[in-house]
Short mmCIF file of C-alpha atoms and ligand atoms in Angstrom, two decimals:
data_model
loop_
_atom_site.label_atom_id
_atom_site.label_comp_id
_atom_site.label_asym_id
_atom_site.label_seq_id
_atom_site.Cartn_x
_atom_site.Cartn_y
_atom_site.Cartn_z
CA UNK A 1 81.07 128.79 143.10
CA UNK A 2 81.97 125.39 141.71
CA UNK A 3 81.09 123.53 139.53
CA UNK A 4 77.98 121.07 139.59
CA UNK A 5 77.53 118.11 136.62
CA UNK A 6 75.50 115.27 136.58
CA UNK A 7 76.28 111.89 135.13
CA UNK A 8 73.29 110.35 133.66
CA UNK A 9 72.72 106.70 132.55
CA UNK A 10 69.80 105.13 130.44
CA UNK A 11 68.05 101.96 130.12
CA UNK A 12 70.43 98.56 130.86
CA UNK A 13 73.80 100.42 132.00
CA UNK A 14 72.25 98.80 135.76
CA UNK A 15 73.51 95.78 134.37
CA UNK A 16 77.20 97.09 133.17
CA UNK A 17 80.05 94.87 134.26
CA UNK A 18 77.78 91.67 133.19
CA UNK A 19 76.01 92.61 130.80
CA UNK A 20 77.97 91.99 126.96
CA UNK A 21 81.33 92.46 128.54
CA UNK A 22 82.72 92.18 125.12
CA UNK A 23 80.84 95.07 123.95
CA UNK A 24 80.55 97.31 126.92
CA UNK A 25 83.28 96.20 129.53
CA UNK A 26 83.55 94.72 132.56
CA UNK A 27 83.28 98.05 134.73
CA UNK A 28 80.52 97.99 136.93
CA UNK A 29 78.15 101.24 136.80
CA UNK A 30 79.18 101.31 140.17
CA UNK A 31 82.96 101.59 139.67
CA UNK A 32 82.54 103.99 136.54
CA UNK A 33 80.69 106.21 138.91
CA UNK A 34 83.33 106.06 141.48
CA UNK A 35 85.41 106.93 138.67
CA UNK A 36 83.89 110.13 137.21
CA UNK A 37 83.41 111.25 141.01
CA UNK A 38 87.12 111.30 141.69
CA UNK A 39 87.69 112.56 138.25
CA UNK A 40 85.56 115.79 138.27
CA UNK A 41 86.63 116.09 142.22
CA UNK A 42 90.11 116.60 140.93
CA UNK A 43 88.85 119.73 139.45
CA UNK A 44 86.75 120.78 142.52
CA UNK A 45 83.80 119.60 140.74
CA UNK A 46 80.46 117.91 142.30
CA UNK A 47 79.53 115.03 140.10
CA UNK A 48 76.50 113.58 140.85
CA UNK A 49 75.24 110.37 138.93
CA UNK A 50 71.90 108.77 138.46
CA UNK A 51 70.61 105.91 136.36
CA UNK A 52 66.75 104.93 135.72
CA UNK A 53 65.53 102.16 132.89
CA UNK A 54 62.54 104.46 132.31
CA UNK A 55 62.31 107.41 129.48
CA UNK A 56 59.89 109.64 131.88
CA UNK A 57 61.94 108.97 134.54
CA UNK A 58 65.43 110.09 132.59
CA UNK A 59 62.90 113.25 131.70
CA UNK A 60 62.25 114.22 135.44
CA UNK A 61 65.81 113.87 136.45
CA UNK A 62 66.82 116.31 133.46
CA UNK A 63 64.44 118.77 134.54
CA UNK A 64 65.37 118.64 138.26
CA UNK A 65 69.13 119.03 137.29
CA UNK A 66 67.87 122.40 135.52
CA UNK A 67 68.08 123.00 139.13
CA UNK A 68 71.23 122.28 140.37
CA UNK A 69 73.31 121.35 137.29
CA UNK A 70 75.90 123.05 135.19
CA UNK A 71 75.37 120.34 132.66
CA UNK A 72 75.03 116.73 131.97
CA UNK A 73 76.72 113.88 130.89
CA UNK A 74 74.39 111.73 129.52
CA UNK A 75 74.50 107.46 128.36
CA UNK A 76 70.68 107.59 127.06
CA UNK A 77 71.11 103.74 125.84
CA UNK A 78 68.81 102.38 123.72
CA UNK A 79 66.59 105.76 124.02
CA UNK A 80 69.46 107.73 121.83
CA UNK A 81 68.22 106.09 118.99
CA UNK A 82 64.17 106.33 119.26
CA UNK A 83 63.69 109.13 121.93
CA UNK A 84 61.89 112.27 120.84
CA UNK A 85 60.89 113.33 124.04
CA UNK A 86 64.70 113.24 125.65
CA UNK A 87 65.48 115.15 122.65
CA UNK A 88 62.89 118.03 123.63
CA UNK A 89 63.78 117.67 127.39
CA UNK A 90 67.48 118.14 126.46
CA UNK A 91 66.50 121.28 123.96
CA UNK A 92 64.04 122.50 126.52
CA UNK A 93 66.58 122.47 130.01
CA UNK A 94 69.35 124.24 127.93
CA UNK A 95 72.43 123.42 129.82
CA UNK A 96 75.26 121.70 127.80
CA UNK A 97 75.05 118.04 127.25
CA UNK A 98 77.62 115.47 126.45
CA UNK A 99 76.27 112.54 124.57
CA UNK A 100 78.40 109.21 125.53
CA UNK A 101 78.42 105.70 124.64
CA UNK A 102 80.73 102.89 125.59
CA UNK A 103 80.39 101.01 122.19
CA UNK A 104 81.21 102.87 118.92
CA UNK A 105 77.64 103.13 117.60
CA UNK A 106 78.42 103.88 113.60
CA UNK A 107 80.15 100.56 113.62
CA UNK A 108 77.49 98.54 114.51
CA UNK A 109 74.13 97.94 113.47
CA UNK A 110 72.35 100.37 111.45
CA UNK A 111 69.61 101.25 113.81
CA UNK A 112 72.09 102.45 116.32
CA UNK A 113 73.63 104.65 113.54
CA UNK A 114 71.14 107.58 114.02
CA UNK A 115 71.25 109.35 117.20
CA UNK A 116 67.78 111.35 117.91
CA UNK A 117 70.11 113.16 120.67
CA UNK A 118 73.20 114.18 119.35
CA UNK A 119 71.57 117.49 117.18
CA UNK A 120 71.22 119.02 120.67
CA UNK A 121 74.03 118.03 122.49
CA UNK A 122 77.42 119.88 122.80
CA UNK A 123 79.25 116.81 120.94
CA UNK A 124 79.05 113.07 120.80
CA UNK A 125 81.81 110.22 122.56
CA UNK A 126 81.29 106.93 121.55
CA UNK A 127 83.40 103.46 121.50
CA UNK A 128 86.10 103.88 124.37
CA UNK A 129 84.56 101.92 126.60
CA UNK A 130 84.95 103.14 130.13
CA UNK A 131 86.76 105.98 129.03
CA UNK A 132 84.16 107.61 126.77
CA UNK A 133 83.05 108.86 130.42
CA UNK A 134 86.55 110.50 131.11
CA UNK A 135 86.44 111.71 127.72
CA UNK A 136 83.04 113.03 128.14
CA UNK A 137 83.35 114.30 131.70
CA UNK A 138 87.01 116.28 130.45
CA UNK A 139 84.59 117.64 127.30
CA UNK A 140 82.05 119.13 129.43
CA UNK A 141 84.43 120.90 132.07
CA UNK A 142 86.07 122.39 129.19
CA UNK A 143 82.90 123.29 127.49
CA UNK A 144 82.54 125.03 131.23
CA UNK A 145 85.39 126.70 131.35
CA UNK A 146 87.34 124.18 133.93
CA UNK A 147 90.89 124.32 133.14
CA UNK A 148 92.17 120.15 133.31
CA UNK A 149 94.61 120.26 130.69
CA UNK A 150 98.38 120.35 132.10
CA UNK A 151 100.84 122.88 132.19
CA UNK A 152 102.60 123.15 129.09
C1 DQA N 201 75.12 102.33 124.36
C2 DQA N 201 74.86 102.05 122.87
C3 DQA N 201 73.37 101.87 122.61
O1 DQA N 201 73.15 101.59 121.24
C4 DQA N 201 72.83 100.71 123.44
O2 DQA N 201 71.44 100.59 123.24
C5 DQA N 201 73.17 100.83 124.87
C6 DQA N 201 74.51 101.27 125.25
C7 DQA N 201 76.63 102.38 124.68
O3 DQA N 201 76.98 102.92 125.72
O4 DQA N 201 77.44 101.87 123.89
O5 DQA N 201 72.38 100.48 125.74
O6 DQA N 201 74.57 103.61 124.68
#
């Protein structure tokens, strides 16, 4: 059977491709889930993304994809750094997690330094813009045992 991810976004990423371009980009959400679709359908992969500005909400969808998912790919935004209760939800669906950020978190302010997230997650991408989704999308097949390396 093949493989099943979902691509999850936090509070704010809505607003990518306008919002701070000289932080996080000028990608739209949009177009970075376009993106990580073709991507992951390169390796015969379903990729499935959702977004929701609401903790509880980002909750439910975690415990649906218990469901469905193979794992998760997951932008938690601002929640990363206060978010208890994604913490437990992550801990509590156990399915590998990628933790991803556009902006590279330890280099800016100290508050975004701490990740309540990472502790539970397979591994952490952060500061390659756009790409931290590639990056994090390749990280999780592998973690799945997808080959997308090249032939050698
Ligand atoms: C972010 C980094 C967070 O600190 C911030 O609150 C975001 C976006 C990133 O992708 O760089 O909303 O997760």
């Amino acid at each position: 059977m093949s493989k099943k991810i979902l691509l999850l976004h936090g509070p704010n990423l809505n607003l990518l491709g306008t919002r701070q371009p000289d932080i996080y980009g000028k990608v739209s959400l949009e177009q970075i889930n376009d993106m990580a679709e073709r991507y992951a359908r390169q390796y015969g992969v379903d990729l499935r993304a959702d977004q929701s500005n609401h903790e509880g909400d980002l909750v439910d969808i975690l415990h649906i994809a218990r469901n469905w998912a193979d794992g998760v790919v997951f932008n938690a935004g601002a929640y990363t750094h206060t978010s208890v209760a994604l913490r437990d939800a992550i801990s509590a669906i156990e399915m590998p997690v990628i933790e991803v950020h556009l902006s590279n978190v330890h280099a800016r302010e100290a508050f975004r330094h701490h990740s309540y997230l990472a502790p539970v997650c397979v591994g952490q991408i952060s500061g390659f813009g756009w790409r931290s989704y590639v990056l994090g999308i390749d990280a999780l097949l592998g973690h799945l045992g997808v080959k997308t390396e090249p032939t050698l």
